[in-house]
Amino acid sequence: MQPVISALNLSKTYRRGTEQVHALASVSFEIGAGELVAVVGPSGSGKTTLLNLLGCMDVPTSGDLSIMGHPTRGLSERALTRLRRDQVGFVFQHFGLIPTLTVEENIRLPGLFSGKQVKHRAAELCTRVGLDHRRRHRPHELSGGEMQRVAIARALLNEPHLLLADEPTGNLDSVTGGSIISLLQELTAQGLTVVVVTHNDRLAESAARRLVLEDGRLAPSI
Amino acid sequence: MTRSELAIKNAARRPLRTAVTVSGVAIAIAALFTLLSFQRGYQSGVQGELSRLGAHILVVPKGCPYDAASIALHGARWPCYLKAEYLEQVRTAPGVGTAAPVFMNALYDTAGEQTVYVGVDRDIAGLKRSWRWSGTLPQQEGDLLVGSDIASRRGWALGESIDLPGVPGHRGTVRGLLETTGGADDGFIYMRLADAQRVFEHPGELTHILVRLSDSDRLDQAVMNLRGCSAGLEMNVVPLTHLFKTISNLVSSTRLLMGAIVAIALLLGGAGVSNALLMSVVERTREIGTMRAIGASRPDIFRLFWMEAIQVSAVGGVIGSALAYASSRAVELWLRARLPFAPTDVLLGWEWGVAGGCLVGAILVGSIAGLLPAWRASCLTPIDAMRTQG
Ligand SMILES: Nc1ncnc2c1ncn2[C@@H]1O[C@H](COP(=O)(O)OP(=O)(O)OP(=O)(O)O)[C@@H](O)[C@H]1O
Ligand SMILES: [Mg+2]
């Protein structure tokens, strides 16, 4: 079966004045469908950088990346946006909900950009993440765990093959974090590919596979 | 949820800031509305007044002040006179259809109220074709035809014998009642030319002659003929189309001033919209990054902010138009006191065309003002936007 992600010699070099920062240096791996992969490593090791590349939010300095078999090299800004919109869901540590929109509207937001009919699916997702009773609430009326559920539902709206999460439990206590971990596990069980950057040991342990980054390089996996 | 709902919700996020921005646009659009409706009201008012006069050419005494025409239109005491003999020359000039001699005077009664008397002969009916009246035109000595305003103000009825206001010792009989014309005639008292000359002690003199041409297309020719006749040196021959231009020129400085104010107001209103949105782009940087991450393209982001600018401006446009209409009476009074010549018709009124023009103007201002913030927002790269704190 075709891998969801295939990265070959991915590198990302930032320029900070005259200094060059090799945030990612020649990283290669493949991730298959339905995998839950944890990206771990010390602060500054390049985890967020890697996730941004996988989500087509940024382009690598060198190397090749394919998402669902689509090579991303040389794609235009527009094509990258479309790839991100149709294939990838994003979840952030800071939730990233729009404060003026209700829970349901936040979940439906990606539909506005994809132009798809999403009313039904949004309601379904609301139920799936257990927020039926919070549909008409605004983000500031929710707990952190609830906000992260909304963000996950939103990320799933366009039926992506890949879910990327950058420290999704970073702002949550361990109990709430635990419920998010179970939700991610459920999703992978249903065939979704999930790549999650985390400092949370429980989350890292629950992942079937770990990518360990050190100074922008992939340590031999365990 | 649609894009425009999203933009509305964004604008509603900072109600005070949005209110201030909307007010800026509203004030500018109110000024624009006033300018446009003045433009149209004045134009059509002057035109209406001239057409109610019923003449193509106005003949006034030479040496009369510049505003002789406006005296003829609105009624006042004349400072100089024409000899009645000239009338025959005017009548027989080639191209002239009807020439109606007029003797006009204005007097103040003890209460300080002005009454305008107009002496005319039967030819007046050939000019004032829009006139409708009950009773008869003045035929015999002492007969009066009175305008609807003055008749109702003084409670005069047909057949009533009255003291002429402001002319002690003279009486007349109301033989005709003029229906409302909407113009200055509503306040005039018409009498026989001979009566007017006698009562006001100017026998054999006229104040002006109203001329209607047999062919209005041959105006220039007729004007030349009138100026060329032997009395031509004693008369000022004023074609009314020319008068229209002259009057329009008189208010051009007012119009220019208003135009400058409107332009500056629109500029400031637009700057307000730009500024508010630029702030909003900075505040919402991370949100923009989030939206990019969940699939918004650069054009999506551009449109979101651009639409907000247009919506805010459009609301300002609607409020501004309403504001201008609500204050039109006060502004009209203020303007009338400053205009060198103001027609009797309402100058500032509600017109859908003007309101539509204002809405289009507001949307135009918004769409220009929104370009910079929308561009700034759409240029944020997703990762830069994500990295921003807030
Ligand atoms: N835009 C940038 N410009 C310059 N340097 C950058 C930029 N983004 C990241 N870096 C650098 O690249 C390296 C990797 O950063 P990255 O954010 O990927 O680390 P991380 O593993 O996510 O760390 P953390 O666990 O603290 O989030 C760091 O040294 C960082 O300073
Ligand atoms: Mg990070």
XYZ file of C-alpha atoms in Angstrom, chain B residues 5 11 18 32 49 68 87 101 121 128 143 153 159 194 223 228 234 246 255 258 305 332 363 382 386:
25
model
C -21.138 36.519 7.955
C -16.288 43.691 12.539
C -16.126 49.607 14.237
C -21.577 63.455 -0.425
C -38.354 78.593 -11.795
C -32.465 92.221 -12.176
C -42.734 97.391 -25.919
C -45.109 94.026 -20.360
C -51.892 92.915 -19.545
C -47.976 81.507 -18.093
C -59.468 93.801 -10.581
C -52.683 83.691 4.373
C -65.328 88.737 -5.161
C -52.441 100.498 -16.153
C -31.688 88.084 -29.148
C -30.303 95.580 -32.715
C -31.780 101.160 -23.443
C -25.088 82.629 -14.950
C -20.297 73.855 -5.007
C -18.666 71.517 -0.818
C -10.572 41.463 4.991
C -31.064 73.798 3.463
C -18.601 50.708 -1.454
C 1.247 30.607 7.449
C 1.371 30.844 13.477
